[in-house]
Coordinates of C-alpha atoms in Angstrom, one line a residue:
M9 CA -57.0 -8.7 58.5
R10 CA -57.6 -6.0 55.3
R11 CA -55.8 -2.9 57.3
A12 CA -53.7 -5.5 59.0
V13 CA -52.0 -6.0 55.4
T14 CA -52.2 -2.9 54.4
I15 CA -49.3 -1.8 57.4
V16 CA -47.0 -5.2 56.8
C17 CA -46.9 -3.5 53.2
A18 CA -46.4 -0.5 53.9
L19 CA -43.3 -1.0 56.2
V20 CA -41.8 -3.7 53.3
L21 CA -42.1 -0.8 50.3
V22 CA -40.1 1.6 53.0
P23 CA -37.0 -0.6 53.2
L24 CA -37.5 -1.0 50.2
L25 CA -37.8 2.4 48.5
W26 CA -34.1 2.8 50.7
L27 CA -32.9 0.5 49.3
F28 CA -33.9 1.6 45.5
L29 CA -32.9 5.5 46.5
R30 CA -29.4 4.4 48.0
I31 CA -28.5 1.9 45.1
R32 CA -29.4 5.2 42.3
A33 CA -27.1 7.4 43.7
D34 CA -23.8 4.9 43.3
L35 CA -24.7 4.1 39.9
P36 CA -23.6 7.2 37.4
N37 CA -26.0 9.8 36.2
E38 CA -24.4 9.2 32.1
T39 CA -25.1 5.1 30.8
A40 CA -23.5 6.6 27.6
P41 CA -19.5 5.9 28.8
L42 CA -20.3 2.5 30.2
I43 CA -22.7 1.5 26.3
Q44 CA -19.8 2.8 24.9
E45 CA -16.5 0.6 26.6
K46 CA -19.3 -2.8 26.5
Y47 CA -19.4 -1.6 22.6
A48 CA -15.3 0.0 22.7
S49 CA -14.2 -4.0 23.2
W50 CA -12.9 -5.9 20.7
S51 CA -15.3 -9.4 19.6
G52 CA -11.6 -11.4 18.3
V53 CA -12.8 -10.4 14.2
L54 CA -10.1 -8.5 11.6
R55 CA -11.3 -7.4 9.1
L56 CA -10.2 -7.9 6.0
W57 CA -11.5 -6.0 3.0
I58 CA -10.5 -7.6 -0.7
F59 CA -10.5 -5.1 -4.2
E60 CA -13.6 -6.8 -5.3
G61 CA -11.4 -6.6 -9.5
W62 CA -10.0 -10.1 -8.0
E63 CA -11.0 -13.5 -9.3
A64 CA -12.7 -16.3 -7.1
E65 CA -10.3 -18.2 -6.9
S66 CA -8.1 -16.1 -4.9
T67 CA -10.8 -15.4 -2.7
S68 CA -10.9 -19.1 -1.9
W69 CA -7.4 -19.4 -1.7
I70 CA -7.7 -15.8 1.4
N71 CA -10.1 -18.5 3.5
R72 CA -8.8 -21.4 3.4
A73 CA -5.3 -18.8 4.8
A74 CA -7.8 -17.3 6.8
A75 CA -9.2 -21.1 8.3
A76 CA -5.9 -22.4 9.2
F77 CA -4.8 -19.5 11.4
E78 CA -7.8 -19.0 13.1
A79 CA -8.0 -23.2 14.5
A80 CA -4.0 -21.9 15.8
H81 CA -4.8 -18.9 17.8
S82 CA -8.8 -19.5 19.5
G83 CA -11.0 -16.8 19.8
V84 CA -9.7 -15.2 16.4
Y85 CA -11.5 -14.2 13.3
I86 CA -11.1 -13.5 10.0
Q87 CA -14.1 -11.6 8.7
A88 CA -13.1 -11.4 4.8
R89 CA -15.2 -9.1 2.7
K90 CA -15.1 -8.2 -1.2
V91 CA -15.0 -3.7 -2.3
D92 CA -14.8 -1.4 -4.7
A93 CA -11.6 0.9 -5.7
S94 CA -13.6 3.6 -4.0
A95 CA -14.5 1.5 -0.1
M96 CA -11.5 0.7 0.1
R97 CA -9.6 4.3 -0.5
D98 CA -12.5 5.7 1.9
S99 CA -11.6 3.5 4.3
L100 CA -8.4 5.2 4.8
S101 CA -9.0 8.0 4.4
S102 CA -12.1 9.0 6.1
G103 CA -11.1 7.7 10.1
V104 CA -14.5 5.8 10.1
N105 CA -14.4 2.7 11.1
P106 CA -12.0 1.1 9.0
P107 CA -11.0 -3.1 8.6
D108 CA -7.5 -4.4 9.9
M109 CA -6.2 -5.3 6.1
I110 CA -6.5 -4.2 3.2
L111 CA -6.0 -6.2 0.0
F112 CA -5.8 -4.8 -3.3
P113 CA -3.8 -3.7 -6.5
P114 CA -1.6 -1.0 -7.1
G115 CA -2.4 2.5 -8.0
L116 CA -5.1 1.8 -5.7
L117 CA -4.0 3.2 -3.4
E118 CA -2.1 6.3 -4.0
S119 CA -0.5 7.0 -0.9
D120 CA 0.7 4.4 1.8
A121 CA -0.7 7.1 5.2
G122 CA -3.2 4.9 6.8
L123 CA -1.0 1.8 6.8
A124 CA 1.1 0.6 9.8
P125 CA 4.9 -0.8 8.9
V126 CA 4.9 -4.8 8.2
G127 CA 8.0 -5.6 9.7
A128 CA 10.2 -8.1 8.6
L129 CA 9.1 -10.4 6.0
P130 CA 10.3 -14.1 4.3
Q131 CA 12.9 -14.1 1.3
L132 CA 10.4 -12.9 -1.4
R133 CA 11.4 -12.8 -4.5
D134 CA 14.2 -9.7 -5.6
G135 CA 11.7 -6.8 -6.8
L136 CA 8.9 -7.5 -4.2
A137 CA 10.7 -6.3 -0.9
S138 CA 10.6 -3.4 -0.5
C139 CA 8.5 -2.5 -3.9
A140 CA 5.5 -1.6 -1.5
N141 CA 8.6 0.5 0.9
G142 CA 8.0 -1.7 4.2
Y143 CA 4.2 -0.1 3.9
A144 CA 2.4 -3.4 2.9
A145 CA 3.6 -6.3 1.2
P146 CA 2.6 -8.0 -2.0
V147 CA 1.1 -12.4 -0.7
L148 CA -0.1 -13.1 -4.6
M149 CA 1.1 -12.0 -8.3
G150 CA 0.4 -12.8 -11.9
G151 CA 2.0 -12.7 -15.0
Y152 CA 1.9 -12.6 -19.3
V153 CA 3.4 -14.4 -21.8
W154 CA 2.7 -15.9 -24.9
V155 CA 0.4 -18.3 -26.2
Y156 CA 0.7 -19.2 -29.7
D157 CA -0.7 -21.7 -32.2
R158 CA 1.8 -25.1 -32.8
Q159 CA -0.2 -25.2 -36.6
A160 CA 0.8 -22.2 -37.6
L161 CA 4.0 -21.0 -35.5
D162 CA 6.8 -23.0 -34.8
S163 CA 8.1 -20.6 -31.5
P164 CA 7.0 -17.6 -30.5
P165 CA 6.3 -14.6 -32.4
A166 CA 9.7 -12.3 -33.1
E167 CA 7.2 -9.5 -33.6
A168 CA 3.5 -7.5 -32.7
A169 CA 2.4 -8.4 -35.8
G170 CA -0.3 -10.7 -36.4
A171 CA -0.7 -10.8 -31.7
V172 CA -3.5 -10.1 -30.3
C173 CA -4.1 -8.9 -26.8
T174 CA -6.4 -6.5 -25.2
P175 CA -5.7 -2.6 -23.8
N176 CA -4.6 -1.3 -20.2
E177 CA -7.3 -2.5 -18.4
A178 CA -7.1 -1.1 -14.5
Y179 CA -4.9 -3.0 -12.7
S180 CA -3.1 -4.8 -15.6
S181 CA -0.7 -3.9 -18.6
P182 CA -1.3 -6.1 -21.3
P183 CA 0.0 -3.5 -24.3
A184 CA 3.4 -3.1 -22.1
A185 CA 3.7 -7.2 -21.8
L186 CA 3.1 -7.4 -25.4
M187 CA 6.1 -4.9 -25.0
L188 CA 8.8 -6.8 -22.8
L189 CA 8.1 -10.2 -24.6
L190 CA 9.8 -8.8 -27.8
T191 CA 12.6 -7.7 -26.2
G192 CA 16.5 -9.5 -26.3
E193 CA 17.7 -12.0 -28.0
R194 CA 15.0 -14.3 -29.6
G195 CA 14.9 -18.0 -30.0
A196 CA 14.2 -19.7 -33.9
E197 CA 12.2 -17.5 -36.0
A198 CA 8.3 -18.0 -36.6
T199 CA 6.7 -19.5 -39.8
P200 CA 5.0 -17.6 -41.4
E201 CA 1.4 -16.1 -40.8
P202 CA -1.7 -18.6 -42.9
P203 CA -2.7 -16.6 -45.2
G204 CA -5.4 -13.7 -45.3
L205 CA -3.3 -12.3 -41.9
D206 CA -2.4 -8.5 -42.1
L207 CA 0.7 -9.4 -41.3
G208 CA 2.8 -5.9 -43.4
L209 CA 2.4 -3.2 -39.3
P210 CA 3.0 -3.4 -36.2
V211 CA -0.7 -4.6 -33.9
S212 CA -2.3 -0.5 -33.5
A213 CA -4.2 0.7 -30.6
A214 CA -7.1 1.1 -33.0
A215 CA -6.7 -3.2 -33.8
G216 CA -6.3 -4.1 -29.8
E217 CA -9.5 -1.0 -29.4
A218 CA -11.6 -3.8 -31.0
L219 CA -9.9 -6.9 -29.7
A220 CA -10.7 -5.1 -26.6
E221 CA -14.0 -8.0 -25.6
D222 CA -12.9 -10.8 -27.2
A223 CA -8.5 -11.0 -27.8
Y224 CA -9.6 -14.3 -26.5
G225 CA -11.8 -15.8 -28.6
A226 CA -10.2 -14.0 -31.4
F227 CA -6.7 -16.5 -30.1
T228 CA -9.5 -19.0 -29.9
R229 CA -10.7 -19.7 -33.6
G230 CA -8.1 -18.9 -35.0
E231 CA -8.1 -15.4 -36.6
V232 CA -4.7 -14.7 -34.9
P233 CA -1.7 -17.3 -33.7
S234 CA -0.6 -15.9 -31.0
L235 CA -2.2 -14.4 -28.0
V236 CA -0.5 -12.4 -24.8
A237 CA -1.8 -14.6 -22.1
T238 CA -2.6 -14.1 -18.5
Q239 CA -3.7 -17.3 -15.9
A240 CA -7.0 -16.2 -16.6
E241 CA -6.4 -17.3 -20.5
A242 CA -4.3 -20.1 -18.8
R243 CA -6.9 -21.4 -17.0
R244 CA -9.7 -21.1 -20.2
L245 CA -7.2 -23.0 -22.8
T246 CA -6.1 -25.1 -19.9
A247 CA -9.7 -26.5 -19.9
L248 CA -10.9 -25.3 -23.7
A249 CA -8.1 -28.4 -24.2
E250 CA -9.2 -30.7 -21.3
A251 CA -12.5 -30.8 -22.8
G252 CA -10.9 -31.7 -26.3
R253 CA -11.3 -28.4 -27.6
G254 CA -9.3 -25.2 -29.8
P255 CA -6.7 -24.5 -31.0
D256 CA -3.6 -27.2 -30.6
W257 CA -1.6 -23.7 -28.5
A258 CA 1.9 -23.9 -26.5
A259 CA 2.8 -20.8 -24.3
A260 CA 6.5 -19.7 -23.6
A261 CA 8.4 -16.3 -21.4
T262 CA 10.3 -14.4 -22.9
G263 CA 11.6 -11.5 -23.0
E264 CA 14.7 -9.8 -20.3
A265 CA 12.1 -8.7 -17.5
M266 CA 8.3 -9.6 -17.1
L267 CA 6.0 -6.6 -15.6
A268 CA 4.2 -7.1 -12.9
D269 CA 1.7 -5.7 -12.0
Q270 CA -0.7 -8.3 -10.8
L271 CA 0.1 -8.2 -7.4
L272 CA -1.9 -8.4 -4.9
L273 CA -0.5 -6.7 -1.4
L274 CA -1.4 -6.9 2.0
G275 CA -1.9 -3.6 3.6
I276 CA -2.2 -3.2 7.5
V277 CA -4.2 -0.1 8.8
D278 CA -3.5 2.2 11.4
W279 CA -6.0 3.3 12.9
P280 CA -5.9 5.1 16.3
R281 CA -7.4 2.6 19.0
A282 CA -6.8 1.3 22.4
D283 CA -6.2 -2.8 21.4
I284 CA -3.4 -1.5 18.3
A285 CA -0.8 -2.7 19.6
E286 CA -2.8 -6.3 19.6
R287 CA -4.7 -6.2 16.7
Q288 CA -1.5 -5.3 14.5
A289 CA 0.1 -7.7 15.6
L290 CA -2.6 -10.0 14.9
C291 CA -2.1 -9.2 11.1
R292 CA 1.1 -9.3 11.1
E293 CA 1.3 -12.9 12.0
F294 CA -1.7 -13.3 9.8
L295 CA 0.8 -11.8 6.4
L296 CA 3.8 -14.4 7.6
L297 CA 0.6 -17.4 6.9
L298 CA 0.0 -16.0 3.8
L299 CA 4.1 -16.0 2.4
D300 CA 4.9 -19.7 4.6
A301 CA 5.4 -21.6 2.0
E302 CA 2.9 -24.1 2.4
T303 CA 0.4 -21.9 1.5
Q304 CA 2.3 -20.3 -1.1
A305 CA 2.5 -23.9 -2.7
D306 CA -1.3 -23.3 -2.6
L307 CA -1.7 -21.0 -4.6
A308 CA -1.6 -24.1 -6.9
S309 CA -5.3 -24.5 -7.2
T310 CA -5.9 -20.6 -7.9
G311 CA -3.6 -20.5 -10.8
A312 CA -2.1 -17.3 -9.0
L313 CA 2.4 -17.4 -9.2
P314 CA 4.4 -17.7 -5.4
V315 CA 5.9 -13.9 -4.6
V316 CA 8.7 -15.9 -2.1
D317 CA 11.7 -17.3 -4.0
G318 CA 12.5 -20.0 -5.3
L319 CA 9.7 -21.9 -5.3
N320 CA 8.2 -23.3 -8.0
I321 CA 4.2 -25.0 -8.0
Y322 CA 3.4 -25.9 -11.6
A323 CA 5.6 -27.8 -13.5
G324 CA 5.1 -30.4 -16.3
K325 CA 1.8 -28.2 -16.0
A326 CA 0.8 -26.6 -19.7
G327 CA 0.6 -22.7 -19.8
Y328 CA 1.1 -22.1 -15.7
E329 CA 4.7 -23.5 -17.0
A330 CA 5.9 -21.0 -18.7
L331 CA 4.7 -18.1 -16.0
E332 CA 6.7 -19.3 -13.9
A333 CA 9.4 -19.1 -16.3
A334 CA 8.5 -16.3 -16.7
A335 CA 8.0 -15.0 -13.5
S336 CA 12.2 -16.3 -12.5
L337 CA 13.3 -13.5 -15.0
P338 CA 13.9 -9.6 -13.8
L339 CA 10.7 -8.0 -12.4
L340 CA 9.5 -4.6 -13.8
V341 CA 7.3 -3.5 -10.6
P342 CA 5.5 -0.3 -11.6
P343 CA 5.4 2.3 -7.9
I344 CA 2.5 0.5 -5.1
F345 CA 1.2 4.8 -5.0
G346 CA 0.3 6.7 -6.9
K347 CA -1.1 6.8 -9.7
E348 CA 2.3 7.7 -12.4
G349 CA 3.6 4.1 -12.7
R350 CA -0.2 2.9 -14.8
E351 CA 0.3 6.5 -16.7
A352 CA 3.6 5.5 -18.0
L353 CA 2.7 2.2 -18.5
A354 CA -0.5 3.2 -20.8
A355 CA 2.6 6.1 -23.1
V356 CA 5.1 3.6 -22.8
S357 CA 3.4 1.2 -24.8
E358 CA 1.3 3.0 -26.6
A359 CA 4.2 4.5 -28.1
F360 CA 5.2 1.3 -28.3
L361 CA 2.0 0.2 -30.6
R362 CA 2.4 3.2 -32.9
G363 CA 5.6 2.5 -33.5
E364 CA 7.3 5.3 -32.2
I365 CA 10.1 2.6 -30.6
D366 CA 10.8 -0.2 -30.1
A367 CA 10.5 -2.4 -27.5
A368 CA 14.0 -2.1 -26.1
E369 CA 13.4 1.4 -25.6
G370 CA 10.6 1.2 -23.5
L371 CA 11.8 -1.4 -21.9
A372 CA 14.3 1.6 -21.5
Q373 CA 12.1 4.3 -20.8
L374 CA 9.0 1.8 -18.2
R375 CA 12.9 1.9 -16.0
S376 CA 13.4 4.9 -15.4
A377 CA 9.8 6.0 -15.0
F378 CA 9.3 3.6 -12.4
Q379 CA 12.9 4.9 -10.7
A380 CA 11.8 8.2 -11.1
Y381 CA 8.4 7.3 -9.0
V382 CA 9.7 4.8 -6.3
P383 CA 9.5 7.9 -3.2

């Protein structure tokens, strides 16, 4: 009996062995190409890198837009991630698995290398549509206004004395904004400052550095009567007023132009791969969604300003209404790529703070410099 079972098993194994050898002959000798093909196929995820220097509220706005985009595009997902400046630059130069899209401020990238054309855009504010030469598009912006203590001043200051601002930062230039706020025809003169303030000289670079860490605090403590404020200070002052604290403040837009260096631009990464056309088409659709009027109106939840033309979202909202009025002025937009624009802002504003040039001359120098730097 045992011998019969052995014979039967042998008879079964022979054809199985033959079948195994036949199948093995038909398989490729190298399995790596099959593995690469499997993992090279697109999973439907578009990766978006956001420069980490921007505030969380803006990221929330982008995430809401991403959710709406995903709902309209079945099987497509946008994965947003904050990264630092060096990681964003390296992703475009190294070519090692870069993201599909990046959101970055002016001056972060040296050039438009590694970016694809963004295509046709809706009507943006004057000065923004072609600021990146078609290789990126602004999706939101910040602004600068005067904030002044109404117990000390009847109107925004007409000179730098008594004002305060933070020094130049990596991607914003409050001293240059201070200079621009003092250009053009001014209304009623400010009332004299309270005793104890040294009003004999313009704000100096040294004074700005002394207040660098606490310019906002200097204003709210009553140490200075006016402050060059961005949307961040407007948010803090609004929250302070709602809590029944802080100075009795007002905000106003003045000057011949507003510095538009607080931009966040979307760029589409141009990285050779089989499905690049499909990915880039979806990225352009997402960009258009960010620039849609309804999505731009949702910026009211962040304190940022819309970039599309003719859209006002802050009517009656203290501080932000003045920021929106400032954005309606001619925009002075620095070059998006390279460091020259930031360097020009620093050099001209420092000359102004030292008293070597006046505000009008500083504005003229910046206009000339920016025009020279645009490729």
